[in-house]
GROMACS .gro file of C-alpha atoms in nm:
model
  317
    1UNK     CA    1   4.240   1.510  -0.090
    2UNK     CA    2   4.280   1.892   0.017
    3UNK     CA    3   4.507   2.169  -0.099
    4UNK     CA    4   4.783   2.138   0.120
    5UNK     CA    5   4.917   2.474   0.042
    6UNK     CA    6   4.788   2.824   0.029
    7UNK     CA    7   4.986   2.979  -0.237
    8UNK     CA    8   4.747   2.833  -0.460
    9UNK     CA    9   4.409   3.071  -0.579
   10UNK     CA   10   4.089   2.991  -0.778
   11UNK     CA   11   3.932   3.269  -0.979
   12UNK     CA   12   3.598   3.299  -1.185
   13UNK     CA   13   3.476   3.482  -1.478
   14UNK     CA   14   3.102   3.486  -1.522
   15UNK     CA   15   3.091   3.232  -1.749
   16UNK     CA   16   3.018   2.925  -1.498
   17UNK     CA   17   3.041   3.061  -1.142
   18UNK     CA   18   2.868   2.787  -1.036
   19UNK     CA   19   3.075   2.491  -1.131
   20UNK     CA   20   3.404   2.726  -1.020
   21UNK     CA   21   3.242   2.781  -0.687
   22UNK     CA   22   3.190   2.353  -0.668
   23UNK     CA   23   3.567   2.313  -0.751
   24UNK     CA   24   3.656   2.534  -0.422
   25UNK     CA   25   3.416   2.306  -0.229
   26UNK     CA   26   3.611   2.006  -0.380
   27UNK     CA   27   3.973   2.131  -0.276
   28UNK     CA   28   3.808   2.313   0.058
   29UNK     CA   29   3.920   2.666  -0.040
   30UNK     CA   30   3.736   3.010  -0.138
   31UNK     CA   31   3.697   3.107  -0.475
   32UNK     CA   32   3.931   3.448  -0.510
   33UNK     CA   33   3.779   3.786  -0.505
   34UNK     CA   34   3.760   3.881  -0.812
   35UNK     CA   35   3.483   4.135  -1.010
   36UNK     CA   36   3.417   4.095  -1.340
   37UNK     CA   37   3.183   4.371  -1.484
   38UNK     CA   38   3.097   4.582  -1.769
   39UNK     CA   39   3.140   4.985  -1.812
   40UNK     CA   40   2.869   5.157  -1.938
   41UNK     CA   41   3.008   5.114  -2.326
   42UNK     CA   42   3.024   4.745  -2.257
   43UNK     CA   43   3.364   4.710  -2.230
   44UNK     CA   44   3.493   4.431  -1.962
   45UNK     CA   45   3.641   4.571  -1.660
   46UNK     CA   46   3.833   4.388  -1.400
   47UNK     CA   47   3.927   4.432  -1.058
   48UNK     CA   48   4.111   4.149  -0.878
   49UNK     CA   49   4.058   4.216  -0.528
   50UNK     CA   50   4.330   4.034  -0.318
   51UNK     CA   51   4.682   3.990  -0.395
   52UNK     CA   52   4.815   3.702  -0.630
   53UNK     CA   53   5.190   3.795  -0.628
   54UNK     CA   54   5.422   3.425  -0.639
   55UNK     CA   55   5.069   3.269  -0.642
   56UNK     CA   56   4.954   3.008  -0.849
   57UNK     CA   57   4.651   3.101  -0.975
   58UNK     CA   58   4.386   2.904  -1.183
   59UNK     CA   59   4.153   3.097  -1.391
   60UNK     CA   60   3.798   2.898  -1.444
   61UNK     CA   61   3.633   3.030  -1.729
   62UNK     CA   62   3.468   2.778  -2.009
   63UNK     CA   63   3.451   2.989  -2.371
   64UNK     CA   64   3.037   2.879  -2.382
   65UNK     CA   65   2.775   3.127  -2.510
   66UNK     CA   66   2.847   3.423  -2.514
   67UNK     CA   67   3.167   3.317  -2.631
   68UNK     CA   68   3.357   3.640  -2.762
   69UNK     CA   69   3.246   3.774  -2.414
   70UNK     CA   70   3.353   3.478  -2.210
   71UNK     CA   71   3.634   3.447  -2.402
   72UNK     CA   72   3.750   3.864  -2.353
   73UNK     CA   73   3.720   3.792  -1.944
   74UNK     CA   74   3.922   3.520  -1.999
   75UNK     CA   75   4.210   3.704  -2.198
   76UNK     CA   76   4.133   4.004  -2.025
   77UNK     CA   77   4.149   3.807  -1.599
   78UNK     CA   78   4.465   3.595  -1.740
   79UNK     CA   79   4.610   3.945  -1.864
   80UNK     CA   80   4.550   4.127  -1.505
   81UNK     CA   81   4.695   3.816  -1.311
   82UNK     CA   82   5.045   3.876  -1.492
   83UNK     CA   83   5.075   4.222  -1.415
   84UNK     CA   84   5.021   4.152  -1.055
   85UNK     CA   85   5.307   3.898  -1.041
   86UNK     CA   86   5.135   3.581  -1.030
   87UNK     CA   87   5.406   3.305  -1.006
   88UNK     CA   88   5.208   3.051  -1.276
   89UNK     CA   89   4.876   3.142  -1.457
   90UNK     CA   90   4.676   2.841  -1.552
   91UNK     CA   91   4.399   2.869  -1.790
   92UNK     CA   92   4.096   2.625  -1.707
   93UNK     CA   93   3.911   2.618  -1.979
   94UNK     CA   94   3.561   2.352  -1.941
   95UNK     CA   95   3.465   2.409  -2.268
   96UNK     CA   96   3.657   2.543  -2.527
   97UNK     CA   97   3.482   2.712  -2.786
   98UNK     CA   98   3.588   2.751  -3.119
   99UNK     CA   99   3.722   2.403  -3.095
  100UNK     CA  100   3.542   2.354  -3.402
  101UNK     CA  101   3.735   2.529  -3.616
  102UNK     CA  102   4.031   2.363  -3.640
  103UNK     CA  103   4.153   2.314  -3.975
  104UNK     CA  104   4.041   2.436  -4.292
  105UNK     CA  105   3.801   2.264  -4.504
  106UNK     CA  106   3.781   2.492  -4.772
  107UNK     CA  107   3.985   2.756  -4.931
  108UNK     CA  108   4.071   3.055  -4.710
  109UNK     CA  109   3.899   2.905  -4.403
  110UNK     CA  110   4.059   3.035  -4.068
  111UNK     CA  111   4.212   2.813  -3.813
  112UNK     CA  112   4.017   2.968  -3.505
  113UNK     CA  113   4.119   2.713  -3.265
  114UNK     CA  114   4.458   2.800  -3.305
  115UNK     CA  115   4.409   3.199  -3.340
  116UNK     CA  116   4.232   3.119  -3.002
  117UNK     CA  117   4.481   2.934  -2.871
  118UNK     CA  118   4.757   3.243  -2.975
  119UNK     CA  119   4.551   3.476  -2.787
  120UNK     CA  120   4.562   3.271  -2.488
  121UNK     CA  121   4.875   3.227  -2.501
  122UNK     CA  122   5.032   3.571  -2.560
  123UNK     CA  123   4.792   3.716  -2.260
  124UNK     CA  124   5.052   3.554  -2.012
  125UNK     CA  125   4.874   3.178  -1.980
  126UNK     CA  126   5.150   2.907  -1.862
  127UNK     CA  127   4.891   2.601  -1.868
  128UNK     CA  128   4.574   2.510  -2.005
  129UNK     CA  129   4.366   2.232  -1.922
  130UNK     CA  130   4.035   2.168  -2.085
  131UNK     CA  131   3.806   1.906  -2.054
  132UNK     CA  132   3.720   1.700  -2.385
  133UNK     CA  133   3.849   1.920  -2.661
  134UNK     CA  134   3.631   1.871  -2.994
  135UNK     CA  135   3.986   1.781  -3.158
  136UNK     CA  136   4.231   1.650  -2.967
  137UNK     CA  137   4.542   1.823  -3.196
  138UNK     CA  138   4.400   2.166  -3.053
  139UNK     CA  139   4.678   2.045  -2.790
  140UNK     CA  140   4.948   2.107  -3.057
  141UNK     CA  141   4.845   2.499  -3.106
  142UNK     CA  142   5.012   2.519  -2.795
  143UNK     CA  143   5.376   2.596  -2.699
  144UNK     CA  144   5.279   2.584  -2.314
  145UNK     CA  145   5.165   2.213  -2.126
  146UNK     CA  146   4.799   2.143  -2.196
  147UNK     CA  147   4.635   1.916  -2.000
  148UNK     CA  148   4.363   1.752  -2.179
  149UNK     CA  149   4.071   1.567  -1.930
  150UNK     CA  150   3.826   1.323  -2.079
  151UNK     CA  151   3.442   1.309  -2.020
  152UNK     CA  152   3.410   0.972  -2.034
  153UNK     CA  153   3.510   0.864  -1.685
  154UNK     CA  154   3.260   1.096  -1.531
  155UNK     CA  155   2.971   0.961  -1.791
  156UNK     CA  156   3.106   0.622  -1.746
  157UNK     CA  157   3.049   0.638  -1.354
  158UNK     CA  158   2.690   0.712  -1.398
  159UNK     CA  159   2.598   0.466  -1.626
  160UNK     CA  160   2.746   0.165  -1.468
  161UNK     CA  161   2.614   0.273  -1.167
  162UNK     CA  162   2.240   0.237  -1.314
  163UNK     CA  163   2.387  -0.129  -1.425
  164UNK     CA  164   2.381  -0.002  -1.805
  165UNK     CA  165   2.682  -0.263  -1.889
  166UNK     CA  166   2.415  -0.561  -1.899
  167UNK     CA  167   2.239  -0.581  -2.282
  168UNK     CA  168   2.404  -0.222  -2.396
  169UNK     CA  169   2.564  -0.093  -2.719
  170UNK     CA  170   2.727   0.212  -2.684
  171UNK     CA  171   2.717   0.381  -2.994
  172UNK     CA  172   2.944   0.633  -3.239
  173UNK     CA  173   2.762   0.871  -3.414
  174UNK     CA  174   2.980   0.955  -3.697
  175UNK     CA  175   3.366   0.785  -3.711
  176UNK     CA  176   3.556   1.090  -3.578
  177UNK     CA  177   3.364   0.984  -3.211
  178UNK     CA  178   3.508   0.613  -3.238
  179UNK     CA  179   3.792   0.680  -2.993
  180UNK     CA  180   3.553   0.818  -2.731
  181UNK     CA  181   3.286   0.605  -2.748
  182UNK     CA  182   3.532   0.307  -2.730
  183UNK     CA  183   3.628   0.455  -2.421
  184UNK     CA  184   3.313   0.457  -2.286
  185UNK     CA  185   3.249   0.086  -2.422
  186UNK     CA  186   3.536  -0.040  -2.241
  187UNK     CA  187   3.455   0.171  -1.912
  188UNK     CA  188   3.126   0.005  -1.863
  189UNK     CA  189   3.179  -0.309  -2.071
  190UNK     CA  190   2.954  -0.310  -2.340
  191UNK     CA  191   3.015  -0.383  -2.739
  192UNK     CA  192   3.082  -0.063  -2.999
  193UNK     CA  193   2.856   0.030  -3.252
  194UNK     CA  194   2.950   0.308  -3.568
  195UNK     CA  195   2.726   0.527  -3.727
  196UNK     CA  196   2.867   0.615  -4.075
  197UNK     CA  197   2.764   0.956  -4.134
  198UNK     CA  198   2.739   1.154  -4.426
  199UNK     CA  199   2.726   1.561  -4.359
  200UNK     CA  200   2.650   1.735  -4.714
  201UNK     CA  201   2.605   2.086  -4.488
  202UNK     CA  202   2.688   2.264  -4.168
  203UNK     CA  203   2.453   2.127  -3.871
  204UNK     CA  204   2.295   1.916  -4.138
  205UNK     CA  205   2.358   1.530  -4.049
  206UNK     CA  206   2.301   1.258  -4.265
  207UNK     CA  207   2.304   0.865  -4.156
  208UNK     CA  208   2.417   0.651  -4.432
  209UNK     CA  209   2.514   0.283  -4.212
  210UNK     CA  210   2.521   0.133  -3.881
  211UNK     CA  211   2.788  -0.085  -3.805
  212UNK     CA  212   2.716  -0.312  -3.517
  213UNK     CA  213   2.410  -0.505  -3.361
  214UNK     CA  214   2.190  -0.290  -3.185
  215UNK     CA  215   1.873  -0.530  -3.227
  216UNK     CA  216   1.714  -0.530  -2.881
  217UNK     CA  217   1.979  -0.310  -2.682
  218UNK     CA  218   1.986  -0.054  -2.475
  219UNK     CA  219   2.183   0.190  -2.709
  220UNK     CA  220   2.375   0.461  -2.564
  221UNK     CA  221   2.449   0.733  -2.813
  222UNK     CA  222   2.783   0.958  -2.692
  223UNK     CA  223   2.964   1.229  -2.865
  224UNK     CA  224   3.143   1.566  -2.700
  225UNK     CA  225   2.905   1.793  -2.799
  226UNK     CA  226   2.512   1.824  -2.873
  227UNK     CA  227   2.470   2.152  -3.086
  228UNK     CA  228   2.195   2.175  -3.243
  229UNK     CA  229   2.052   1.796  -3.176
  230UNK     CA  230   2.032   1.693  -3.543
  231UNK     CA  231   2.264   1.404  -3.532
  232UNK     CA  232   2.201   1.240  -3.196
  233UNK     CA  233   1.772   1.280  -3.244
  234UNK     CA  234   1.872   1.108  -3.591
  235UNK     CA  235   2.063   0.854  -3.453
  236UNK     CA  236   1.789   0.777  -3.210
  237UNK     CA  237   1.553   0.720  -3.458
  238UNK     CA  238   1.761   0.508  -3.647
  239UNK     CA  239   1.858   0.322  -3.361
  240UNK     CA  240   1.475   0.238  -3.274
  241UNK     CA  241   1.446   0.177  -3.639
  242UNK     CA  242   1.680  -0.124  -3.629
  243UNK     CA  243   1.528  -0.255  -3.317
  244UNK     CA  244   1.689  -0.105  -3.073
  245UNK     CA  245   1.473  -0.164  -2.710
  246UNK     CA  246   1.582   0.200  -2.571
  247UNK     CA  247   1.831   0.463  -2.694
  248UNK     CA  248   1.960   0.715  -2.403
  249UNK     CA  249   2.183   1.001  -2.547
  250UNK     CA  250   2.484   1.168  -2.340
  251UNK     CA  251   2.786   1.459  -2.401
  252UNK     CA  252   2.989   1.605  -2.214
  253UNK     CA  253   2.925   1.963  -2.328
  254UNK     CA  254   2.516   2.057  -2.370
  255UNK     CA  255   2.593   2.378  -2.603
  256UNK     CA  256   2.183   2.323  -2.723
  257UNK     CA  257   2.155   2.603  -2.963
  258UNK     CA  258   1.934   2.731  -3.170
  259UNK     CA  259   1.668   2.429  -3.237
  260UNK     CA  260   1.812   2.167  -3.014
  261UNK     CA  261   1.576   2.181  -2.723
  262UNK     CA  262   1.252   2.157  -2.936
  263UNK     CA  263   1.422   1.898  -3.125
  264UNK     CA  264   1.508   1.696  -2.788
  265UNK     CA  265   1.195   1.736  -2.643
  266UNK     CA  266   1.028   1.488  -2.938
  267UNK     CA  267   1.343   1.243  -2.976
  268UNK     CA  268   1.299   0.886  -2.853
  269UNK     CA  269   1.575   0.921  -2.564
  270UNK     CA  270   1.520   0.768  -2.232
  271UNK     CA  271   1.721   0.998  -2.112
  272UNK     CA  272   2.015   1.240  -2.187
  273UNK     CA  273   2.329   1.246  -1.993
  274UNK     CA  274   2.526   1.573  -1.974
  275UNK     CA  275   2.753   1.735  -1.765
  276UNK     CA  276   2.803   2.110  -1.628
  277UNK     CA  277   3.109   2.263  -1.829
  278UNK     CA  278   2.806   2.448  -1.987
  279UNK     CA  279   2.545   2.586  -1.727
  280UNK     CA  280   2.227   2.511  -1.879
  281UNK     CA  281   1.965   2.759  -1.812
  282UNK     CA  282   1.640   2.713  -1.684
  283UNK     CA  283   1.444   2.644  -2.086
  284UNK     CA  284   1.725   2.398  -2.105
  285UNK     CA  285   1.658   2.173  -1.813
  286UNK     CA  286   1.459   1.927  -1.989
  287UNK     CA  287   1.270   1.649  -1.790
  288UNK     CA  288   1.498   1.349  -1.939
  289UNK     CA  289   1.779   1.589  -1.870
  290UNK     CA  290   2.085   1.447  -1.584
  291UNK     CA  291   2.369   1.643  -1.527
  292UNK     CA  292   2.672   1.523  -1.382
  293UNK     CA  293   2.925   1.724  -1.190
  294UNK     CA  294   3.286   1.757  -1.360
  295UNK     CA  295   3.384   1.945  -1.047
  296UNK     CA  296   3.587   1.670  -0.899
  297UNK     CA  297   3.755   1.593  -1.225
  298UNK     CA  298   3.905   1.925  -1.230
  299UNK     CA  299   3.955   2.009  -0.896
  300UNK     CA  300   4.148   1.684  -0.905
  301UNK     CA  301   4.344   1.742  -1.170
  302UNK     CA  302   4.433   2.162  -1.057
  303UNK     CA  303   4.537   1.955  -0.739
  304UNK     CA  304   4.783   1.722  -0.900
  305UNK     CA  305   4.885   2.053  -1.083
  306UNK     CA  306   4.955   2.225  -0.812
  307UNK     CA  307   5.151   1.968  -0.632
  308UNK     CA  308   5.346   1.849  -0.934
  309UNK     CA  309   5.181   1.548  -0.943
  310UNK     CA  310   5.103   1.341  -1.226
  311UNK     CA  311   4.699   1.405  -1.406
  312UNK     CA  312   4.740   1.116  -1.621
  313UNK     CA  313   4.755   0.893  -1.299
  314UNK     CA  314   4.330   1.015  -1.276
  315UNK     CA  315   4.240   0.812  -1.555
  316UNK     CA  316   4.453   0.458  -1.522
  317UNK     CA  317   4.218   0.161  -1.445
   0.00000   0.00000   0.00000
């Protein structure tokens, strides 16, 4: 399915070029011309090189490392596009970072998700869509339509292709995951297992139980993110601990800071599933490593969009 009209326009920060430039190939258009650069102070400068005026322009830009510099080309691209009389500006957001920080936990926490989500918001955005938001009430910060895409049909894909429904658990790390990985369970037809996990700090991870039988499955371990790697090489262990015969770990964003590679590289996992809302870099691109394109899950969805068609229709059996 092509664009059928031209009064639609994909633009790019520097944050992911590369999976903004697949999109385009997806809907069989250019990405716009657009520069995105620094002045000699470091201050973001942008020039958008083409007219936008009555256009509906989608803005591709995932909030990844860095993320207050991703996130200022964002604000700053979205801000440009409404002075020039763009008809709709819509936000497309891979990863959104910050997600994280959604409520407070303690006294005089910030909400960051939803100071985010003002900022957006108040720079001129009219939609958002993200793919796999950490929580899915981040949709709530917003007084604009959010369109909120799931990993798991992408991951799902891959897996049954390789048969991975026959003598597989797919597995839960901690119980805020249950939704998604039940998602996944029922996409390739395998059983749910539930990690019940204790975390007494920040990136510190903790297994307490495992509900389920993993005794002689292939386990598949999914969450949204993989951080630092402490709870899914954890829950590998465990997993191969209570007999599992093979544990392969997936996400749909790789964020892999500050440990997580070296950590990786010496988990038990077949292999590790990921796709590219993130752009790894080369250190990242371990040899277990398979990333999956979530091109044509966007460029779907800024289709249906565009048209005024409905997104939800992408994900009905």
């Amino acid at each position: 399915m092509k664009a059928s009209r031209w009064r639609m326009k994909l633009f790019t920060g520097n944050a992911n070029p590369v999976l903004a430039e697949e999109i385009a190939k997806y809907l069989g258009m250019p990405v716009g011309n657009a520069n995105v650069g620094r002045f000699s102070d470091g201050e973001i400068s942008c020039a958008i090189d083409e007219s936008v005026r009555g256009v509906d322009v989608f803005v591709i830009q995932p909030t990844c490392t860095p993320v207050n510099e991703n996130l200022m080309e964002l604000l700053i691209m979205i801000d440009a596009f409404r002075r020039a009389s763009a008809s709709r500006i819509n936000a497309v957001i891979p990863y959104y970072g910050y997600g994280r920080q959604d409520r407070k936990t303690r006294a005089r926490d910030p909400i960051t998700a939803k100071l985010v989500a003002n900022l957006i918001v108040e720079a001129g955005a009219q939609r958002v869509v993200a793919v796999d938001l950490h929580a899915t009430q981040i949709q709530g910060f917003y007084d604009i339509p959010v369109d909120h895409l799931p990993g798991v049909p992408t991951i799902g894909e891959y897996f049954k292709s390789k048969g991975m429904y026959k003598n597989s658990v797919v597995l839960s790390p901690d119980v805020g995951g249950v939704t998604r990985a039940r998602d996944l369970a029922a996409k390739i037809g395998a059983p749910l297992a539930i990690v019940d996990k204790r975390r007494p700090a920040p990136n510190v991870s903790e297994i307490m139980n495992v509900i389920g039988d993993v005794k002689g499955k292939s386990v598949i371990i999914i969450d949204d993110i993989i951080d630092t790697a402490g709870t899914i090489c954890t829950a590998a262990e465990v997993m191969l601990e209570k007999g599992a015969k093979e544990v392969y770990g997936c996400c749909t964003h790789p964020v892999f800071s500050g440990p997580a590679v070296e950590r990786l590289l010496k988990a038990p996992l077949k292999e590790i599933v990921v796709t590219n809302t993130i752009p790894l870099g080369e250190e990242k691109k371990l040899p277990n490593i398979t990333v999956l394109s979530i091109a044509p899950l966007i460029g779907e969805a800024i289709l249906r969009i565009h048209e005024d068609l409905s997104v939800s229709k992408l994900f009905e059996e």
